Amino acid sequence: MTSQLVVPFQDIKAPCLSWAQDWLKTAKKSYVAGKFVSSGKTLHPSINPCNAKTLGHFVETTAAELDDAVSAARTAFTQASWKRMPRRQRAALLHSAGEAIRRHHVELATLEALDNGKLYREAFNDDIPEAADVFDYYAGWIDKFYSENCPVDPGFLNYTTRQPVGVCALVVPWNFPLLLACWKIATALSMGNTIIVKPSPFTPFSIIRLFEILQEEVEFPTGVINLVHGGTEIGALIAGHQSVDKISFTGSTAVGKKIVSGSAASNLKAVSLELGGKSPNIVFEDVPDLEFAIERSFQAMFSHKGEKCSEPTRLFLHQSIYDRFVQGLVTRADATICGDSFNPEATQGAQCHEEHFNKIMKYIDLGNKSGARLLAGGVRDTNGSNAAGYFVRPTIFGDVDNKSVIAQEEIFGPVLAITSFKTEEEVVAMANDSIYGLAAGLWTADISRAHRVAEELDAGSVFINKYGCYDFASPFGGFKQSGWGKEMAIHSLEAFTKVKSVWVKL
Ligand code: NAD
């Protein structure tokens, strides 16, 4: 069974594995004030989850290096060369960054697949092209983001200006390492901020390579872009830093809350949060194209091995189509080939790291104990050389109680929970019964019901008759404990600027 979303492997340029092996030989450093530096002593390994072997190392950033990065970013922010750079010149730098990513497409896709465990073709087709394009999208906004002339009482002119927030820390997770970093980097820079990027310690390499490429090929003024490495410790130092003006964070709800506390306890820095999800996908009895709905629901759930924040992990099926829909999903799950990122036969890669793999297996165990019916998967994939890696068979539970742990907690892996329903009212209540509100989907041929249910669903994005549509022009971000604020479109520009009101007595 071939997916509608996957481009045939032969259309993709071959990975550069021997280049990557060579590149990974040296321990990678932080990037501070235009130079790669490493005064720290702690070497941190990053593992290839397909075989659990060490890929390479990075040197953890010290507290002193973080201070240097913040002060370099502060100096660059206040310098005329960045702040008052003509807008078209800044736009040209962003376009050059996008072009540079395109020139290094294969290298970046190779590193992303090695470090994260996703399929090379997923990295090649999805992650890297979008990471390049987002620079063009925000370069285009630079001279189009207008301020207001406010209708105040006569005798005054009142207008607003949009100013960059300042020194912005961009903290990102491991599921789309380069792409999620580039969403933030492009937007922050387009508005004239300076940045400190912190990748996940599980997947640092594509972002490190990006910084090398930018150093060599794009002339950002010194100190505008900085890169630090580490996990909880350095993350907490960033959250509590007195001289960081903003944190744009993507990651778990638990860490998001820590960042809010760190900010509140230090300098009340601005915080925007893209957090976890447990998104419902509702299929009504009048679904327009059942086969398409099955295929798309499967892909939206299991591509990138189920490590997507907005994936539809709770599937609600009208009882009249339950059996047929489940059969279609189970057939696809059983046909899935787990395998190494570079195996052209593989249709699902490895979970990103061991701890995460163990967490997924724990949830599968809880699912089995919850009274739900295991319909597919539920086990580690140990086929051939997979035994050494962190592979989980696509797992489907039926007859799931929406109150149970597997329906309420974010698993962030290839584990789907299916529940049947009879009425619209009942299913909307179940869909909204979650601490999360990132995304939701619904399938129906009834246009009135489509809009009525879309209005009722408590989620930041609602997909009608095709789950999982994304575009830079459309805002992305969750309600409830899925986050604060939006990324993409004009909304992200608002998040990386502050509004000043200027009064003039006439
Ligand atoms: P995580 O919260 O564990 O880590 C995210 C980042 O925060 C990493 O860089 C990590 O090193 C850093 N960090 C860890 N502790 C910190 C602390 N105390 N202070 C500051 N930073 C700290 O998340 P993860 O496991 O890397 O990623 C998976 C999570 O990300 C899932 O919950 C997923 O839903 C979420 N996610 C959300 C979106 C979205 O757009 N809403 C997108 C992708 C992933």
PDB file of C-alpha atoms in Angstrom, residues 117-352:
ATOM      1  CA  GLY A 117      15.389   8.549  13.315  1.00  0.00           C
ATOM      2  CA  LYS A 118      12.761   9.778  10.857  1.00  0.00           C
ATOM      3  CA  LEU A 119      12.822   8.506   7.286  1.00  0.00           C
ATOM      4  CA  TYR A 120      15.311  10.284   5.064  1.00  0.00           C
ATOM      5  CA  ARG A 121      12.552  10.914   2.541  1.00  0.00           C
ATOM      6  CA  GLU A 122      10.414  12.590   5.233  1.00  0.00           C
ATOM      7  CA  ALA A 123      13.317  14.886   6.127  1.00  0.00           C
ATOM      8  CA  PHE A 124      14.102  15.482   2.451  1.00  0.00           C
ATOM      9  CA  ASN A 125      10.508  16.162   1.360  1.00  0.00           C
ATOM     10  CA  ASP A 126       8.960  17.823   4.381  1.00  0.00           C
ATOM     11  CA  ASP A 127      11.450  19.313   6.824  1.00  0.00           C
ATOM     12  CA  ILE A 128      14.217  20.849   4.747  1.00  0.00           C
ATOM     13  CA  PRO A 129      12.237  22.492   1.901  1.00  0.00           C
ATOM     14  CA  GLU A 130       9.904  24.149   4.412  1.00  0.00           C
ATOM     15  CA  ALA A 131      12.830  25.291   6.534  1.00  0.00           C
ATOM     16  CA  ALA A 132      14.187  27.103   3.460  1.00  0.00           C
ATOM     17  CA  ASP A 133      10.849  28.504   2.305  1.00  0.00           C
ATOM     18  CA  VAL A 134       9.967  30.071   5.642  1.00  0.00           C
ATOM     19  CA  PHE A 135      12.916  32.474   5.223  1.00  0.00           C
ATOM     20  CA  ASP A 136      11.443  33.688   1.922  1.00  0.00           C
ATOM     21  CA  TYR A 137       7.973  34.010   3.431  1.00  0.00           C
ATOM     22  CA  TYR A 138       9.142  36.252   6.281  1.00  0.00           C
ATOM     23  CA  ALA A 139      11.609  38.161   4.100  1.00  0.00           C
ATOM     24  CA  GLY A 140       8.527  39.152   2.095  1.00  0.00           C
ATOM     25  CA  TRP A 141       6.778  40.526   5.186  1.00  0.00           C
ATOM     26  CA  ILE A 142       9.589  42.855   6.206  1.00  0.00           C
ATOM     27  CA  ASP A 143       8.258  45.934   4.386  1.00  0.00           C
ATOM     28  CA  LYS A 144       4.576  45.009   4.550  1.00  0.00           C
ATOM     29  CA  PHE A 145       3.809  44.928   8.263  1.00  0.00           C
ATOM     30  CA  TYR A 146       2.063  48.261   8.837  1.00  0.00           C
ATOM     31  CA  SER A 147       1.317  50.111  12.057  1.00  0.00           C
ATOM     32  CA  GLU A 148      -1.795  52.167  12.904  1.00  0.00           C
ATOM     33  CA  ASN A 149      -2.937  55.735  12.873  1.00  0.00           C
ATOM     34  CA  CYS A 150      -5.310  55.733  15.854  1.00  0.00           C
ATOM     35  CA  PRO A 151      -8.652  57.634  15.742  1.00  0.00           C
ATOM     36  CA  VAL A 152      -8.132  59.639  18.988  1.00  0.00           C
ATOM     37  CA  ASP A 153      -9.844  62.930  19.925  1.00  0.00           C
ATOM     38  CA  PRO A 154      -9.158  66.063  17.831  1.00  0.00           C
ATOM     39  CA  GLY A 155      -6.053  68.048  18.736  1.00  0.00           C
ATOM     40  CA  PHE A 156      -3.776  65.031  18.711  1.00  0.00           C
ATOM     41  CA  LEU A 157      -2.127  62.705  16.306  1.00  0.00           C
ATOM     42  CA  ASN A 158      -1.643  59.232  17.732  1.00  0.00           C
ATOM     43  CA  TYR A 159       0.147  56.487  15.895  1.00  0.00           C
ATOM     44  CA  THR A 160       1.746  53.180  16.741  1.00  0.00           C
ATOM     45  CA  THR A 161       5.077  51.724  15.786  1.00  0.00           C
ATOM     46  CA  ARG A 162       6.089  48.066  15.844  1.00  0.00           C
ATOM     47  CA  GLN A 163       9.497  47.527  17.378  1.00  0.00           C
ATOM     48  CA  PRO A 164      11.534  44.342  17.721  1.00  0.00           C
ATOM     49  CA  VAL A 165      11.294  42.774  21.184  1.00  0.00           C
ATOM     50  CA  GLY A 166      15.102  42.549  21.555  1.00  0.00           C
ATOM     51  CA  VAL A 167      17.163  39.519  22.510  1.00  0.00           C
ATOM     52  CA  CYS A 168      15.036  36.448  21.812  1.00  0.00           C
ATOM     53  CA  ALA A 169      15.810  32.913  22.972  1.00  0.00           C
ATOM     54  CA  LEU A 170      14.386  30.267  20.666  1.00  0.00           C
ATOM     55  CA  VAL A 171      14.063  26.905  22.419  1.00  0.00           C
ATOM     56  CA  VAL A 172      13.017  23.970  20.264  1.00  0.00           C
ATOM     57  CA  PRO A 173      12.249  20.240  20.584  1.00  0.00           C
ATOM     58  CA  TRP A 174      13.530  17.186  18.710  1.00  0.00           C
ATOM     59  CA  ASN A 175      10.657  16.187  16.435  1.00  0.00           C
ATOM     60  CA  PHE A 176      11.226  18.699  13.598  1.00  0.00           C
ATOM     61  CA  PRO A 177      14.556  20.069  14.823  1.00  0.00           C
ATOM     62  CA  LEU A 178      15.605  22.269  11.916  1.00  0.00           C
ATOM     63  CA  LEU A 179      12.144  23.202  10.699  1.00  0.00           C
ATOM     64  CA  LEU A 180      10.768  24.391  14.034  1.00  0.00           C
ATOM     65  CA  ALA A 181      13.974  26.342  14.678  1.00  0.00           C
ATOM     66  CA  CYS A 182      13.717  28.001  11.250  1.00  0.00           C
ATOM     67  CA  TRP A 183      10.071  28.989  11.814  1.00  0.00           C
ATOM     68  CA  LYS A 184      11.300  30.994  14.785  1.00  0.00           C
ATOM     69  CA  ILE A 185      14.658  32.169  13.396  1.00  0.00           C
ATOM     70  CA  ALA A 186      13.138  33.599  10.203  1.00  0.00           C
ATOM     71  CA  THR A 187      10.357  35.443  12.014  1.00  0.00           C
ATOM     72  CA  ALA A 188      12.501  36.816  14.817  1.00  0.00           C
ATOM     73  CA  LEU A 189      15.168  38.095  12.416  1.00  0.00           C
ATOM     74  CA  SER A 190      12.657  39.546   9.967  1.00  0.00           C
ATOM     75  CA  MET A 191      11.436  41.914  12.676  1.00  0.00           C
ATOM     76  CA  GLY A 192      14.962  42.989  13.691  1.00  0.00           C
ATOM     77  CA  ASN A 193      15.464  40.890  16.821  1.00  0.00           C
ATOM     78  CA  THR A 194      18.696  39.134  17.685  1.00  0.00           C
ATOM     79  CA  ILE A 195      18.589  35.483  18.663  1.00  0.00           C
ATOM     80  CA  ILE A 196      19.994  32.688  20.766  1.00  0.00           C
ATOM     81  CA  VAL A 197      18.866  29.273  19.538  1.00  0.00           C
ATOM     82  CA  LYS A 198      18.806  26.228  21.799  1.00  0.00           C
ATOM     83  CA  PRO A 199      18.150  22.918  20.053  1.00  0.00           C
ATOM     84  CA  SER A 200      17.138  19.762  21.866  1.00  0.00           C
ATOM     85  CA  PRO A 201      20.169  17.810  23.157  1.00  0.00           C
ATOM     86  CA  PHE A 202      18.713  14.790  21.335  1.00  0.00           C
ATOM     87  CA  THR A 203      18.896  16.401  17.867  1.00  0.00           C
ATOM     88  CA  PRO A 204      21.428  19.230  17.693  1.00  0.00           C
ATOM     89  CA  PHE A 205      23.254  18.441  14.463  1.00  0.00           C
ATOM     90  CA  SER A 206      21.113  19.893  11.659  1.00  0.00           C
ATOM     91  CA  ILE A 207      20.923  23.210  13.502  1.00  0.00           C
ATOM     92  CA  ILE A 208      24.672  23.227  14.168  1.00  0.00           C
ATOM     93  CA  ARG A 209      25.274  22.592  10.459  1.00  0.00           C
ATOM     94  CA  LEU A 210      22.853  25.425   9.639  1.00  0.00           C
ATOM     95  CA  PHE A 211      24.929  27.801  11.775  1.00  0.00           C
ATOM     96  CA  GLU A 212      28.115  26.716   9.984  1.00  0.00           C
ATOM     97  CA  ILE A 213      26.408  27.355   6.655  1.00  0.00           C
ATOM     98  CA  LEU A 214      25.143  30.760   7.766  1.00  0.00           C
ATOM     99  CA  GLN A 215      28.597  31.696   9.059  1.00  0.00           C
ATOM    100  CA  GLU A 216      30.178  30.752   5.729  1.00  0.00           C
ATOM    101  CA  GLU A 217      27.528  31.924   3.290  1.00  0.00           C
ATOM    102  CA  VAL A 218      25.280  34.622   4.808  1.00  0.00           C
ATOM    103  CA  GLU A 219      26.666  37.802   6.317  1.00  0.00           C
ATOM    104  CA  PHE A 220      24.537  38.412   9.354  1.00  0.00           C
ATOM    105  CA  PRO A 221      26.257  41.076  11.480  1.00  0.00           C
ATOM    106  CA  THR A 222      28.264  39.604  14.372  1.00  0.00           C
ATOM    107  CA  GLY A 223      26.174  38.668  17.383  1.00  0.00           C
ATOM    108  CA  VAL A 224      22.816  38.649  15.574  1.00  0.00           C
ATOM    109  CA  ILE A 225      22.622  34.840  15.600  1.00  0.00           C
ATOM    110  CA  ASN A 226      23.934  32.684  18.470  1.00  0.00           C
ATOM    111  CA  LEU A 227      23.621  29.008  19.322  1.00  0.00           C
ATOM    112  CA  VAL A 228      23.860  27.277  22.689  1.00  0.00           C
ATOM    113  CA  HIS A 229      23.695  23.603  23.646  1.00  0.00           C
ATOM    114  CA  GLY A 230      22.365  21.546  26.516  1.00  0.00           C
ATOM    115  CA  GLY A 231      19.142  20.393  28.106  1.00  0.00           C
ATOM    116  CA  THR A 232      17.220  21.223  31.248  1.00  0.00           C
ATOM    117  CA  GLU A 233      20.040  23.127  32.942  1.00  0.00           C
ATOM    118  CA  ILE A 234      20.868  25.571  30.179  1.00  0.00           C
ATOM    119  CA  GLY A 235      17.146  25.832  29.340  1.00  0.00           C
ATOM    120  CA  ALA A 236      16.399  26.901  32.915  1.00  0.00           C
ATOM    121  CA  LEU A 237      19.247  29.447  32.832  1.00  0.00           C
ATOM    122  CA  ILE A 238      17.752  30.944  29.667  1.00  0.00           C
ATOM    123  CA  ALA A 239      14.263  31.071  31.194  1.00  0.00           C
ATOM    124  CA  GLY A 240      15.603  32.874  34.256  1.00  0.00           C
ATOM    125  CA  HIS A 241      18.061  35.148  32.443  1.00  0.00           C
ATOM    126  CA  GLN A 242      17.717  38.837  33.355  1.00  0.00           C
ATOM    127  CA  SER A 243      18.862  40.059  29.980  1.00  0.00           C
ATOM    128  CA  VAL A 244      16.791  37.900  27.637  1.00  0.00           C
ATOM    129  CA  ASP A 245      13.713  39.827  26.451  1.00  0.00           C
ATOM    130  CA  LYS A 246      11.675  36.976  25.068  1.00  0.00           C
ATOM    131  CA  ILE A 247      11.480  33.198  24.929  1.00  0.00           C
ATOM    132  CA  SER A 248       9.760  31.563  22.027  1.00  0.00           C
ATOM    133  CA  PHE A 249       9.366  27.962  23.130  1.00  0.00           C
ATOM    134  CA  THR A 250       8.141  24.819  21.417  1.00  0.00           C
ATOM    135  CA  GLY A 251       8.018  21.675  23.531  1.00  0.00           C
ATOM    136  CA  SER A 252       6.052  19.899  26.221  1.00  0.00           C
ATOM    137  CA  THR A 253       3.396  21.491  28.379  1.00  0.00           C
ATOM    138  CA  ALA A 254       5.346  20.526  31.525  1.00  0.00           C
ATOM    139  CA  VAL A 255       8.490  22.409  30.421  1.00  0.00           C
ATOM    140  CA  GLY A 256       6.368  25.292  29.089  1.00  0.00           C
ATOM    141  CA  LYS A 257       5.065  25.814  32.618  1.00  0.00           C
ATOM    142  CA  LYS A 258       8.639  25.863  33.986  1.00  0.00           C
ATOM    143  CA  ILE A 259       9.564  28.513  31.453  1.00  0.00           C
ATOM    144  CA  VAL A 260       6.652  30.674  32.557  1.00  0.00           C
ATOM    145  CA  SER A 261       7.806  30.362  36.206  1.00  0.00           C
ATOM    146  CA  GLY A 262      11.418  31.119  35.246  1.00  0.00           C
ATOM    147  CA  SER A 263      10.312  34.196  33.370  1.00  0.00           C
ATOM    148  CA  ALA A 264       8.049  35.370  36.189  1.00  0.00           C
ATOM    149  CA  ALA A 265      10.811  34.892  38.755  1.00  0.00           C
ATOM    150  CA  SER A 266      13.363  36.859  36.719  1.00  0.00           C
ATOM    151  CA  ASN A 267      12.505  39.767  34.443  1.00  0.00           C
ATOM    152  CA  LEU A 268       8.978  38.929  33.225  1.00  0.00           C
ATOM    153  CA  LYS A 269      10.322  38.307  29.749  1.00  0.00           C
ATOM    154  CA  ALA A 270       7.729  37.817  27.027  1.00  0.00           C
ATOM    155  CA  VAL A 271       6.878  34.151  26.531  1.00  0.00           C
ATOM    156  CA  SER A 272       5.190  32.393  23.648  1.00  0.00           C
ATOM    157  CA  LEU A 273       4.465  28.692  23.911  1.00  0.00           C
ATOM    158  CA  GLU A 274       3.725  25.962  21.375  1.00  0.00           C
ATOM    159  CA  LEU A 275       3.000  22.921  23.536  1.00  0.00           C
ATOM    160  CA  GLY A 276       1.552  19.440  23.560  1.00  0.00           C
ATOM    161  CA  GLY A 277      -1.632  18.066  22.070  1.00  0.00           C
ATOM    162  CA  LYS A 278      -4.110  15.207  22.087  1.00  0.00           C
ATOM    163  CA  SER A 279      -6.093  16.112  19.019  1.00  0.00           C
ATOM    164  CA  PRO A 280      -9.482  14.626  18.137  1.00  0.00           C
ATOM    165  CA  ASN A 281     -10.418  13.519  14.617  1.00  0.00           C
ATOM    166  CA  ILE A 282     -14.179  12.998  14.155  1.00  0.00           C
ATOM    167  CA  VAL A 283     -15.583  10.977  11.274  1.00  0.00           C
ATOM    168  CA  PHE A 284     -19.335  11.343  10.819  1.00  0.00           C
ATOM    169  CA  GLU A 285     -21.520   8.767   9.064  1.00  0.00           C
ATOM    170  CA  ASP A 286     -21.721  10.984   5.931  1.00  0.00           C
ATOM    171  CA  VAL A 287     -17.940  11.259   5.413  1.00  0.00           C
ATOM    172  CA  PRO A 288     -17.618  12.314   1.731  1.00  0.00           C
ATOM    173  CA  ASP A 289     -14.899   9.850   0.694  1.00  0.00           C
ATOM    174  CA  LEU A 290     -14.359   7.065   3.187  1.00  0.00           C
ATOM    175  CA  GLU A 291     -11.236   5.618   1.537  1.00  0.00           C
ATOM    176  CA  PHE A 292      -9.551   9.030   1.412  1.00  0.00           C
ATOM    177  CA  ALA A 293     -10.505   9.686   5.039  1.00  0.00           C
ATOM    178  CA  ILE A 294      -8.948   6.373   6.102  1.00  0.00           C
ATOM    179  CA  GLU A 295      -5.731   6.988   4.172  1.00  0.00           C
ATOM    180  CA  ARG A 296      -5.369  10.574   5.341  1.00  0.00           C
ATOM    181  CA  SER A 297      -6.229   9.787   8.962  1.00  0.00           C
ATOM    182  CA  PHE A 298      -3.597   7.044   8.926  1.00  0.00           C
ATOM    183  CA  GLN A 299      -0.917   9.277   7.404  1.00  0.00           C
ATOM    184  CA  ALA A 300      -1.704  12.241   9.636  1.00  0.00           C
ATOM    185  CA  MET A 301      -1.414   9.959  12.655  1.00  0.00           C
ATOM    186  CA  PHE A 302       1.565   7.758  11.807  1.00  0.00           C
ATOM    187  CA  SER A 303       3.874   9.733   9.494  1.00  0.00           C
ATOM    188  CA  HIS A 304       7.078  10.948  11.192  1.00  0.00           C
ATOM    189  CA  LYS A 305       6.459   7.885  13.462  1.00  0.00           C
ATOM    190  CA  GLY A 306       3.692   9.631  15.334  1.00  0.00           C
ATOM    191  CA  GLU A 307       5.974  12.308  16.759  1.00  0.00           C
ATOM    192  CA  LYS A 308       3.928  15.330  15.709  1.00  0.00           C
ATOM    193  CA  CYS A 309       2.266  17.700  18.161  1.00  0.00           C
ATOM    194  CA  SER A 310      -0.952  18.122  16.167  1.00  0.00           C
ATOM    195  CA  GLU A 311      -1.390  14.525  15.044  1.00  0.00           C
ATOM    196  CA  PRO A 312      -4.921  13.135  15.422  1.00  0.00           C
ATOM    197  CA  THR A 313      -4.327  10.730  18.301  1.00  0.00           C
ATOM    198  CA  ARG A 314      -7.977  10.406  19.322  1.00  0.00           C
ATOM    199  CA  LEU A 315     -10.142   9.080  16.511  1.00  0.00           C
ATOM    200  CA  PHE A 316     -13.917   9.282  16.994  1.00  0.00           C
ATOM    201  CA  LEU A 317     -15.838   7.112  14.526  1.00  0.00           C
ATOM    202  CA  HIS A 318     -19.585   7.139  14.031  1.00  0.00           C
ATOM    203  CA  GLN A 319     -20.806   3.674  14.950  1.00  0.00           C
ATOM    204  CA  SER A 320     -22.191   3.058  11.443  1.00  0.00           C
ATOM    205  CA  ILE A 321     -18.766   3.270   9.785  1.00  0.00           C
ATOM    206  CA  TYR A 322     -16.675   2.039  12.723  1.00  0.00           C
ATOM    207  CA  ASP A 323     -15.865  -1.476  11.482  1.00  0.00           C
ATOM    208  CA  ARG A 324     -14.989  -0.484   7.901  1.00  0.00           C
ATOM    209  CA  PHE A 325     -12.800   2.412   9.010  1.00  0.00           C
ATOM    210  CA  VAL A 326     -10.986   0.370  11.636  1.00  0.00           C
ATOM    211  CA  GLN A 327     -10.334  -2.407   9.132  1.00  0.00           C
ATOM    212  CA  GLY A 328      -8.729   0.093   6.720  1.00  0.00           C
ATOM    213  CA  LEU A 329      -6.457   1.455   9.451  1.00  0.00           C
ATOM    214  CA  VAL A 330      -5.456  -1.953  10.753  1.00  0.00           C
ATOM    215  CA  THR A 331      -4.567  -3.160   7.233  1.00  0.00           C
ATOM    216  CA  ARG A 332      -2.296  -0.150   6.811  1.00  0.00           C
ATOM    217  CA  ALA A 333      -0.747  -0.573  10.267  1.00  0.00           C
ATOM    218  CA  ASP A 334      -0.005  -4.237   9.651  1.00  0.00           C
ATOM    219  CA  ALA A 335       1.573  -3.405   6.269  1.00  0.00           C
ATOM    220  CA  THR A 336       3.930  -0.808   7.806  1.00  0.00           C
ATOM    221  CA  ILE A 337       7.621  -1.597   7.482  1.00  0.00           C
ATOM    222  CA  CYS A 338       9.677  -0.198  10.339  1.00  0.00           C
ATOM    223  CA  GLY A 339      13.284   0.344   9.375  1.00  0.00           C
ATOM    224  CA  ASP A 340      16.406   2.426   9.203  1.00  0.00           C
ATOM    225  CA  SER A 341      15.934   6.010   7.969  1.00  0.00           C
ATOM    226  CA  PHE A 342      17.857   5.189   4.784  1.00  0.00           C
ATOM    227  CA  ASN A 343      16.164   1.900   3.978  1.00  0.00           C
ATOM    228  CA  PRO A 344      14.062   2.633   0.859  1.00  0.00           C
ATOM    229  CA  GLU A 345      11.571  -0.077   1.835  1.00  0.00           C
ATOM    230  CA  ALA A 346      10.871   1.366   5.261  1.00  0.00           C
ATOM    231  CA  THR A 347       7.663   3.318   5.837  1.00  0.00           C
ATOM    232  CA  GLN A 348       8.265   4.194   9.503  1.00  0.00           C
ATOM    233  CA  GLY A 349      11.472   5.213  11.269  1.00  0.00           C
ATOM    234  CA  ALA A 350      12.648   4.851  14.872  1.00  0.00           C
ATOM    235  CA  GLN A 351      11.368   6.787  17.890  1.00  0.00           C
ATOM    236  CA  CYS A 352      13.730   9.645  18.638  1.00  0.00           C
TER     237      CYS A 352
END
